[in-house]
mmCIF file of C-alpha atoms in Angstrom:
data_model
loop_
_atom_site.group_PDB
_atom_site.id
_atom_site.type_symbol
_atom_site.label_atom_id
_atom_site.label_comp_id
_atom_site.label_asym_id
_atom_site.label_seq_id
_atom_site.Cartn_x
_atom_site.Cartn_y
_atom_site.Cartn_z
ATOM 1 C CA MET G 26 0.000 0.000 0.000
ATOM 2 C CA LYS G 27 0.998 3.649 -0.375
ATOM 3 C CA ALA G 28 1.478 5.783 2.727
ATOM 4 C CA ILE G 29 3.005 9.050 3.942
ATOM 5 C CA ARG G 30 5.734 8.200 6.434
ATOM 6 C CA TYR G 31 7.753 10.642 8.502
ATOM 7 C CA ASN G 32 11.301 9.497 9.130
ATOM 8 C CA LYS G 33 12.112 12.516 11.273
ATOM 9 C CA ILE G 34 10.828 16.051 11.848
ATOM 10 C CA LYS G 35 10.132 17.825 8.532
ATOM 11 C CA ASP G 36 11.179 14.707 6.606
ATOM 12 C CA PHE G 37 8.334 12.751 5.009
ATOM 13 C CA SER G 38 7.994 10.663 1.866
ATOM 14 C CA LEU G 39 5.450 8.639 -0.067
ATOM 15 C CA VAL G 40 6.390 5.015 0.544
ATOM 16 C CA THR G 41 5.186 1.539 -0.336
ATOM 17 C CA MET G 42 4.703 -0.692 2.693
ATOM 18 C CA PRO G 43 2.792 -3.882 3.595
ATOM 19 C CA VAL G 44 -0.936 -3.695 4.295
ATOM 20 C CA PRO G 45 -1.402 -4.139 8.077
ATOM 21 C CA GLU G 46 -2.741 -7.485 9.237
ATOM 22 C CA PRO G 47 -5.429 -6.923 11.896
ATOM 23 C CA LYS G 48 -4.946 -8.711 15.209
ATOM 24 C CA GLY G 49 -7.793 -10.625 16.796
ATOM 25 C CA HIS G 50 -9.271 -7.505 18.417
ATOM 26 C CA GLU G 51 -8.665 -5.217 15.448
ATOM 27 C CA ILE G 52 -10.338 -4.175 12.208
ATOM 28 C CA LEU G 53 -8.624 -3.230 8.965
ATOM 29 C CA ILE G 54 -10.210 -0.312 7.157
ATOM 30 C CA LYS G 55 -9.711 0.943 3.645
ATOM 31 C CA VAL G 56 -9.169 4.643 4.251
ATOM 32 C CA LYS G 57 -11.537 6.927 2.352
ATOM 33 C CA SER G 58 -10.680 10.267 3.956
ATOM 34 C CA CYS G 59 -8.259 11.670 6.493
ATOM 35 C CA GLY G 60 -8.355 15.297 7.523
ATOM 36 C CA ILE G 61 -5.325 17.549 7.845
ATOM 37 C CA CYS G 62 -5.308 20.063 10.678
ATOM 38 C CA GLY G 63 -2.963 22.381 12.498
ATOM 39 C CA THR G 64 -1.789 19.491 14.677
ATOM 40 C CA ASP G 65 -0.316 17.820 11.589
ATOM 41 C CA LEU G 66 1.663 20.982 10.960
ATOM 42 C CA HIS G 67 2.826 20.996 14.584
ATOM 43 C CA ILE G 68 3.903 17.343 14.190
ATOM 44 C CA HIS G 69 5.756 18.283 11.003
ATOM 45 C CA ASN G 70 7.570 21.127 12.791
ATOM 46 C CA GLY G 71 8.296 19.138 15.943
ATOM 47 C CA ASP G 72 6.031 21.252 18.176
ATOM 48 C CA PHE G 73 3.828 18.247 19.029
ATOM 49 C CA ASP G 74 5.324 15.124 20.596
ATOM 50 C CA SER G 75 5.379 12.180 18.185
ATOM 51 C CA ALA G 76 7.264 8.921 17.635
ATOM 52 C CA MET G 77 8.996 8.707 14.291
ATOM 53 C CA PRO G 78 9.228 6.909 11.956
ATOM 54 C CA VAL G 79 5.437 6.951 11.714
ATOM 55 C CA VAL G 80 2.613 7.183 9.189
ATOM 56 C CA THR G 81 0.758 10.350 10.142
ATOM 57 C CA GLY G 82 -2.964 11.160 9.858
ATOM 58 C CA HIS G 83 -5.247 11.170 12.911
ATOM 59 C CA GLU G 84 -8.674 12.114 11.465
ATOM 60 C CA THR G 85 -9.454 8.878 9.675
ATOM 61 C CA SER G 86 -12.637 7.381 8.250
ATOM 62 C CA GLY G 87 -13.105 4.456 5.909
ATOM 63 C CA ILE G 88 -14.707 1.131 5.046
ATOM 64 C CA VAL G 89 -14.293 -2.149 6.935
ATOM 65 C CA VAL G 90 -12.418 -4.643 4.744
ATOM 66 C CA LYS G 91 -11.113 -7.226 7.227
ATOM 67 C CA ILE G 92 -12.232 -8.175 10.723
ATOM 68 C CA GLY G 93 -10.189 -9.780 13.504
ATOM 69 C CA GLU G 94 -11.374 -13.159 14.744
ATOM 70 C CA ASN G 95 -12.519 -11.872 18.137
ATOM 71 C CA VAL G 96 -14.488 -8.872 16.862
ATOM 72 C CA LYS G 97 -18.274 -8.671 16.900
ATOM 73 C CA GLY G 98 -20.699 -5.965 15.833
ATOM 74 C CA PHE G 99 -19.092 -5.108 12.499
ATOM 75 C CA LYS G 100 -19.437 -6.413 8.962
ATOM 76 C CA LEU G 101 -17.510 -5.934 5.763
ATOM 77 C CA GLY G 102 -18.472 -2.693 4.035
ATOM 78 C CA ASP G 103 -19.415 -0.784 7.186
ATOM 79 C CA LYS G 104 -18.625 2.936 7.114
ATOM 80 C CA VAL G 105 -16.643 3.806 10.229
ATOM 81 C CA THR G 106 -14.632 6.607 11.763
ATOM 82 C CA ALA G 107 -11.689 6.057 14.095
ATOM 83 C CA ASP G 108 -10.827 7.287 17.555
ATOM 84 C CA ASN G 109 -7.069 7.555 17.188
ATOM 85 C CA SER G 110 -6.068 6.818 20.794
ATOM 86 C CA GLU G 111 -4.755 3.628 22.371
ATOM 87 C CA LEU G 112 -4.267 3.389 26.132
ATOM 88 C CA CYS G 113 -2.212 1.115 28.356
ATOM 89 C CA GLY G 114 -4.944 0.425 30.932
ATOM 90 C CA HIS G 115 -2.497 -0.128 33.806
ATOM 91 C CA CYS G 116 -0.764 3.191 34.591
ATOM 92 C CA HIS G 117 -1.592 5.447 37.551
ATOM 93 C CA PHE G 118 -4.132 7.524 35.620
ATOM 94 C CA CYS G 119 -5.767 4.650 33.719
ATOM 95 C CA ARG G 120 -6.386 2.862 37.025
ATOM 96 C CA GLN G 121 -8.079 6.029 38.305
ATOM 97 C CA GLY G 122 -10.332 6.165 35.236
ATOM 98 C CA LYS G 123 -8.588 9.323 33.956
ATOM 99 C CA LEU G 124 -7.953 7.781 30.563
ATOM 100 C CA LEU G 125 -6.961 10.907 28.667
ATOM 101 C CA TYR G 126 -3.957 11.306 30.966
ATOM 102 C CA CYS G 127 -2.643 7.783 30.321
ATOM 103 C CA GLU G 128 1.107 7.852 30.932
ATOM 104 C CA ASN G 129 1.594 5.567 27.931
ATOM 105 C CA PHE G 130 -0.937 7.337 25.688
ATOM 106 C CA LEU G 131 -0.447 6.499 22.021
ATOM 107 C CA ALA G 132 -2.292 7.954 19.055
ATOM 108 C CA HIS G 133 -2.586 6.721 15.503
ATOM 109 C CA GLY G 134 -1.028 9.287 13.237
ATOM 110 C CA VAL G 135 1.221 10.564 16.019
ATOM 111 C CA HIS G 136 2.907 7.585 17.705
ATOM 112 C CA LEU G 137 1.279 4.711 15.787
ATOM 113 C CA ASP G 138 0.663 4.452 12.053
ATOM 114 C CA GLY G 139 -2.354 6.488 11.016
ATOM 115 C CA GLY G 140 -4.633 7.397 8.165
ATOM 116 C CA PHE G 141 -2.409 8.993 5.533
ATOM 117 C CA ALA G 142 -2.287 5.537 3.999
ATOM 118 C CA GLU G 143 -4.505 3.363 1.879
ATOM 119 C CA TYR G 144 -5.206 1.023 4.812
ATOM 120 C CA CYS G 145 -5.019 1.241 8.596
ATOM 121 C CA ALA G 146 -5.819 -1.153 11.454
ATOM 122 C CA TYR G 147 -7.559 -0.048 14.652
ATOM 123 C CA PRO G 148 -8.924 -1.769 17.767
ATOM 124 C CA ALA G 149 -12.576 -2.512 17.089
ATOM 125 C CA GLU G 150 -13.587 -0.633 20.241
ATOM 126 C CA LYS G 151 -12.198 2.556 18.730
ATOM 127 C CA LEU G 152 -14.233 2.432 15.513
ATOM 128 C CA PHE G 153 -17.716 3.955 15.274
ATOM 129 C CA HIS G 154 -20.378 3.512 12.623
ATOM 130 C CA PHE G 155 -21.892 6.331 10.625
ATOM 131 C CA GLU G 156 -24.223 6.432 7.631
ATOM 132 C CA ASN G 157 -25.073 9.802 6.150
ATOM 133 C CA LEU G 158 -22.071 12.102 5.833
ATOM 134 C CA SER G 159 -19.818 12.421 2.804
ATOM 135 C CA TRP G 160 -16.216 11.292 3.192
ATOM 136 C CA GLU G 161 -15.082 14.918 3.191
ATOM 137 C CA GLU G 162 -17.497 15.719 6.020
ATOM 138 C CA ALA G 163 -16.405 12.569 7.872
ATOM 139 C CA SER G 164 -12.934 14.067 8.162
ATOM 140 C CA LEU G 165 -14.473 16.471 10.743
ATOM 141 C CA PHE G 166 -15.573 13.775 13.215
ATOM 142 C CA GLU G 167 -12.337 13.999 15.204
ATOM 143 C CA ALA G 168 -12.427 17.805 15.342
ATOM 144 C CA ALA G 169 -16.048 17.667 16.491
ATOM 145 C CA SER G 170 -15.230 15.076 19.156
ATOM 146 C CA CYS G 171 -12.563 17.428 20.540
ATOM 147 C CA ALA G 172 -15.280 20.100 20.686
ATOM 148 C CA VAL G 173 -17.568 17.696 22.570
ATOM 149 C CA HIS G 174 -14.746 17.114 25.055
ATOM 150 C CA GLY G 175 -14.361 20.875 25.272
ATOM 151 C CA MET G 176 -18.013 21.103 26.303
ATOM 152 C CA ASP G 177 -17.429 18.481 28.991
ATOM 153 C CA ARG G 178 -14.558 20.593 30.326
ATOM 154 C CA ILE G 179 -16.332 23.960 30.092
ATOM 155 C CA ARG G 180 -19.782 22.906 31.315
ATOM 156 C CA PRO G 181 -21.320 26.318 30.583
ATOM 157 C CA GLU G 182 -24.201 27.362 32.779
ATOM 158 C CA VAL G 183 -27.514 27.968 31.032
ATOM 159 C CA GLY G 184 -27.712 31.623 30.075
ATOM 160 C CA SER G 185 -23.957 32.145 29.740
ATOM 161 C CA SER G 186 -22.410 34.953 27.739
ATOM 162 C CA ILE G 187 -19.572 33.513 25.662
ATOM 163 C CA LEU G 188 -16.669 34.922 23.684
ATOM 164 C CA LEU G 189 -14.903 32.484 21.379
ATOM 165 C CA ILE G 190 -11.680 33.654 19.709
ATOM 166 C CA GLY G 191 -10.746 31.849 16.494
ATOM 167 C CA SER G 192 -12.776 30.226 13.742
ATOM 168 C CA GLY G 193 -10.850 27.137 12.723
ATOM 169 C CA PRO G 194 -12.708 23.860 12.054
ATOM 170 C CA THR G 195 -12.869 22.648 15.666
ATOM 171 C CA GLY G 196 -13.659 26.200 16.804
ATOM 172 C CA LEU G 197 -16.645 26.306 14.430
ATOM 173 C CA CYS G 198 -17.863 23.004 15.890
ATOM 174 C CA LEU G 199 -17.381 24.236 19.454
ATOM 175 C CA ALA G 200 -19.161 27.517 18.715
ATOM 176 C CA GLN G 201 -22.240 25.635 17.535
ATOM 177 C CA LEU G 202 -22.200 23.388 20.595
ATOM 178 C CA LEU G 203 -21.804 26.322 22.988
ATOM 179 C CA LYS G 204 -24.598 28.261 21.332
ATOM 180 C CA ALA G 205 -26.964 25.287 21.601
ATOM 181 C CA ASN G 206 -25.938 24.203 25.110
ATOM 182 C CA GLY G 207 -26.038 27.110 27.541
ATOM 183 C CA GLY G 208 -24.868 30.034 25.461
ATOM 184 C CA ALA G 209 -27.478 32.788 25.683
ATOM 185 C CA HIS G 210 -25.273 35.206 23.729
ATOM 186 C CA MET G 211 -22.408 33.915 21.611
ATOM 187 C CA VAL G 212 -19.762 36.299 20.258
ATOM 188 C CA LEU G 213 -17.260 34.962 17.726
ATOM 189 C CA ALA G 214 -14.119 37.039 17.176
ATOM 190 C CA SER G 215 -11.693 36.087 14.427
ATOM 191 C CA ASN G 216 -9.777 37.501 11.503
ATOM 192 C CA ALA G 217 -11.970 38.650 8.631
ATOM 193 C CA GLY G 218 -12.039 36.237 5.709
ATOM 194 C CA PRO G 219 -13.504 32.946 4.447
ATOM 195 C CA LYS G 220 -13.665 31.276 7.883
ATOM 196 C CA MET G 221 -15.817 34.058 9.286
ATOM 197 C CA ASP G 222 -17.956 34.064 6.150
ATOM 198 C CA LEU G 223 -18.584 30.365 6.705
ATOM 199 C CA ALA G 224 -19.233 30.895 10.427
ATOM 200 C CA LYS G 225 -22.070 33.244 9.526
ATOM 201 C CA LYS G 226 -23.450 30.791 6.979
ATOM 202 C CA LEU G 227 -23.417 28.032 9.617
ATOM 203 C CA ASN G 228 -25.066 30.391 12.163
ATOM 204 C CA CYS G 229 -22.298 29.733 14.687
ATOM 205 C CA ALA G 230 -22.838 32.859 16.782
ATOM 206 C CA ASP G 231 -25.164 35.717 17.656
ATOM 207 C CA GLU G 232 -22.531 38.365 17.003
ATOM 208 C CA TYR G 233 -19.413 38.406 14.835
ATOM 209 C CA ILE G 234 -16.305 40.533 15.319
ATOM 210 C CA GLU G 235 -14.351 40.412 12.058
ATOM 211 C CA LEU G 236 -10.906 41.443 13.172
ATOM 212 C CA SER G 237 -8.550 43.487 11.049
ATOM 213 C CA ARG G 238 -5.453 41.526 10.068
ATOM 214 C CA THR G 239 -3.287 44.624 10.386
ATOM 215 C CA ASP G 240 -4.460 46.426 13.536
ATOM 216 C CA PRO G 241 -7.448 45.033 15.465
ATOM 217 C CA SER G 242 -6.706 47.080 18.603
ATOM 218 C CA LYS G 243 -9.633 49.474 18.138
ATOM 219 C CA GLN G 244 -12.012 46.525 17.661
ATOM 220 C CA TRP G 245 -10.833 44.957 20.914
ATOM 221 C CA GLU G 246 -11.286 48.305 22.653
ATOM 222 C CA ALA G 247 -14.806 48.582 21.246
ATOM 223 C CA LEU G 248 -15.646 45.058 22.425
ATOM 224 C CA LYS G 249 -14.429 45.921 25.916
ATOM 225 C CA ALA G 250 -16.521 49.083 25.921
ATOM 226 C CA LYS G 251 -19.627 47.236 24.750
ATOM 227 C CA TYR G 252 -19.242 44.470 27.346
ATOM 228 C CA PRO G 253 -17.584 46.218 30.309
ATOM 229 C CA TYR G 254 -18.394 43.343 32.666
ATOM 230 C CA GLY G 255 -16.867 40.765 30.333
ATOM 231 C CA PHE G 256 -18.071 37.266 29.452
ATOM 232 C CA ASP G 257 -18.921 34.260 31.581
ATOM 233 C CA VAL G 258 -16.875 32.022 29.272
ATOM 234 C CA VAL G 259 -13.909 33.063 27.110
ATOM 235 C CA VAL G 260 -12.480 30.409 24.777
ATOM 236 C CA GLU G 261 -9.109 31.009 23.118
ATOM 237 C CA ALA G 262 -9.227 28.737 20.062
ATOM 238 C CA SER G 263 -6.810 30.463 17.706
ATOM 239 C CA GLY G 264 -3.620 28.906 19.082
ATOM 240 C CA SER G 265 -1.989 32.318 19.539
ATOM 241 C CA HIS G 266 -0.348 32.588 22.959
ATOM 242 C CA ALA G 267 -0.310 36.395 22.555
ATOM 243 C CA MET G 268 -4.081 36.281 22.158
ATOM 244 C CA LEU G 269 -4.352 33.938 25.129
ATOM 245 C CA GLU G 270 -2.538 36.482 27.279
ATOM 246 C CA LYS G 271 -5.078 39.123 26.237
ATOM 247 C CA ALA G 272 -8.134 36.865 26.586
ATOM 248 C CA ILE G 273 -8.337 37.013 30.386
ATOM 249 C CA ASP G 274 -9.129 40.739 30.085
ATOM 250 C CA TYR G 275 -12.530 39.756 28.651
ATOM 251 C CA CYS G 276 -13.502 37.377 31.467
ATOM 252 C CA THR G 277 -16.121 38.519 33.930
ATOM 253 C CA ARG G 278 -15.509 38.075 37.643
ATOM 254 C CA GLY G 279 -16.089 34.411 38.395
ATOM 255 C CA GLY G 280 -15.667 33.597 34.721
ATOM 256 C CA LYS G 281 -13.896 30.793 32.881
ATOM 257 C CA LEU G 282 -10.936 31.062 30.515
ATOM 258 C CA ILE G 283 -10.451 28.076 28.217
ATOM 259 C CA TYR G 284 -7.092 27.139 26.687
ATOM 260 C CA TYR G 285 -8.407 25.430 23.555
ATOM 261 C CA GLY G 286 -5.722 26.076 20.920
ATOM 262 C CA VAL G 287 -2.525 24.118 20.274
ATOM 263 C CA TYR G 288 0.325 26.363 21.408
ATOM 264 C CA GLU G 289 4.052 26.221 20.759
ATOM 265 C CA LYS G 290 5.768 24.180 23.449
ATOM 266 C CA GLU G 291 8.101 26.999 24.459
ATOM 267 C CA ALA G 292 5.378 29.661 24.530
ATOM 268 C CA LEU G 293 4.880 31.525 27.824
ATOM 269 C CA ILE G 294 2.298 34.098 28.876
ATOM 270 C CA LYS G 295 2.043 36.620 31.700
ATOM 271 C CA VAL G 296 -0.934 36.169 34.022
ATOM 272 C CA SER G 297 -1.812 38.342 36.992
ATOM 273 C CA PRO G 298 -2.209 35.946 39.948
ATOM 274 C CA SER G 299 -3.923 38.733 41.867
ATOM 275 C CA ARG G 300 -6.577 38.992 39.145
ATOM 276 C CA VAL G 301 -7.136 35.236 39.052
ATOM 277 C CA PHE G 302 -7.324 35.173 42.860
ATOM 278 C CA SER G 303 -9.554 38.151 43.500
ATOM 279 C CA ASP G 304 -11.875 37.638 40.529
ATOM 280 C CA GLU G 305 -11.958 33.865 40.988
ATOM 281 C CA ILE G 306 -11.147 33.167 37.341
ATOM 282 C CA THR G 307 -11.238 29.475 36.461
ATOM 283 C CA MET G 308 -8.585 28.542 33.907
ATOM 284 C CA ILE G 309 -9.319 25.332 32.006
ATOM 285 C CA GLY G 310 -7.299 23.348 29.499
ATOM 286 C CA SER G 311 -9.051 21.210 26.892
ATOM 287 C CA PHE G 312 -6.892 18.675 25.064
ATOM 288 C CA SER G 313 -8.018 16.050 22.545
ATOM 289 C CA GLU G 314 -10.936 13.826 23.552
ATOM 290 C CA MET G 315 -11.785 10.465 25.076
ATOM 291 C CA TRP G 316 -14.861 8.431 24.102
ATOM 292 C CA CYS G 317 -16.526 11.527 22.642
ATOM 293 C CA LEU G 318 -16.840 10.244 19.074
ATOM 294 C CA PRO G 319 -20.309 8.654 19.472
ATOM 295 C CA ARG G 320 -21.737 12.027 20.498
ATOM 296 C CA ALA G 321 -19.830 13.777 17.707
ATOM 297 C CA VAL G 322 -21.231 11.319 15.152
ATOM 298 C CA HIS G 323 -24.763 12.023 16.378
ATOM 299 C CA TYR G 324 -24.323 15.792 16.261
ATOM 300 C CA LEU G 325 -22.864 15.765 12.759
ATOM 301 C CA GLU G 326 -25.247 13.218 11.264
ATOM 302 C CA THR G 327 -28.274 15.140 12.557
ATOM 303 C CA ARG G 328 -26.729 18.452 11.352
ATOM 304 C CA LYS G 329 -27.146 19.874 14.838
ATOM 305 C CA VAL G 330 -23.480 20.645 14.336
ATOM 306 C CA ASP G 331 -23.206 21.542 10.660
ATOM 307 C CA VAL G 332 -19.816 20.971 9.039
ATOM 308 C CA ARG G 333 -20.859 21.515 5.433
ATOM 309 C CA GLY G 334 -18.381 23.796 3.727
ATOM 310 C CA ILE G 335 -15.562 23.444 6.252
ATOM 311 C CA VAL G 336 -13.490 21.198 3.976
ATOM 312 C CA THR G 337 -12.633 23.557 1.138
ATOM 313 C CA VAL G 338 -9.955 21.531 -0.643
ATOM 314 C CA THR G 339 -9.094 17.841 -1.036
ATOM 315 C CA TYR G 340 -5.887 16.198 -2.189
ATOM 316 C CA LYS G 341 -4.685 12.771 -3.179
ATOM 317 C CA LEU G 342 -2.046 11.071 -1.074
ATOM 318 C CA LYS G 343 0.769 11.879 -3.513
ATOM 319 C CA ASP G 344 0.028 15.589 -3.031
ATOM 320 C CA PHE G 345 0.366 15.530 0.763
ATOM 321 C CA GLY G 346 3.037 18.230 0.628
ATOM 322 C CA LYS G 347 0.642 20.566 -1.180
ATOM 323 C CA ALA G 348 -2.039 19.847 1.413
ATOM 324 C CA LEU G 349 0.376 20.691 4.227
ATOM 325 C CA ASP G 350 1.280 23.930 2.439
ATOM 326 C CA ALA G 351 -2.411 24.836 2.230
ATOM 327 C CA ILE G 352 -2.649 24.539 6.028
ATOM 328 C CA ARG G 353 0.633 26.367 6.577
ATOM 329 C CA ASN G 354 -0.259 29.227 4.236
ATOM 330 C CA LYS G 355 -3.895 29.354 5.417
ATOM 331 C CA THR G 356 -5.256 29.151 1.872
ATOM 332 C CA CYS G 357 -8.051 26.812 2.977
ATOM 333 C CA ILE G 358 -10.411 26.402 5.896
ATOM 334 C CA LYS G 359 -9.866 22.652 6.098
ATOM 335 C CA ALA G 360 -7.984 20.226 3.881
ATOM 336 C CA ALA G 361 -8.433 16.481 3.593
ATOM 337 C CA ILE G 362 -6.738 13.588 1.858
ATOM 338 C CA THR G 363 -9.314 11.508 0.002
ATOM 339 C CA PHE G 364 -9.000 8.105 -1.615
ATOM 340 C CA ASP G 365 -10.805 6.466 -4.538
#
């Protein structure tokens, strides 16, 4: 089979390798789509821990083509999407039921071979059926599941005022979830352009702040003047640590600040401990997801979270480099590798 394999940071190639043989508890899928996101760029640049050599691709959906001898509940031809994580089950955190913090956490497309390949094998327990979405739309299941996990972390109170900064694919999913689950007034602030145009089309918010790409300072001042008491929930989803440092200024007293973007490992921000203390600001991190895919599948298949239009460009496997450039240069909202 053909696959994209990283030998080391910034060094990938299209290779021919054996088709995986599923173990007794595993299922082999023929990959039909695998999304590319900012995390793939971080893996490429070495900003996200990975284990190379590895076949990347962590947003994988496909068709069941071979089933391990111990697997039940699946049949050949099923359309499935994959949860990319594999856990040890025996470390300190696994034995406490805190699975996302597994000390031996492995992810397909990061530490284990993933979906930028014609075939990939997964544990049957980590594959979930779906029926209605196109393969391009299916590449958003993982992003939506991270948004579902974000909701579990945020737990917004009914009637909350919410400011979400950033309009990337998972941010658009999270905005829709927040608006439908507690958000009485949803403000989306992001750079003007195609992502914000799509956000409006998908009805992601009640109010849109289309930020200038050159000098948005006056817009931030106007937002502060309009909402002098701040927001109950502020989500930083752009991945900019400079923006994260600013975001706390828009939290109300007793509010929540959510670290939702992927930030450079060496990035640091200045936070006033006195402000956090006296205003009782709750600071929450939201990383990846665990067992959130079933809910994400339901939300996307019912269009209660609408992902139509988020994938704006698709590539074949041989053009992976072009797809990565599209993410790097921000010439698309979302890119995906698709297979015949």
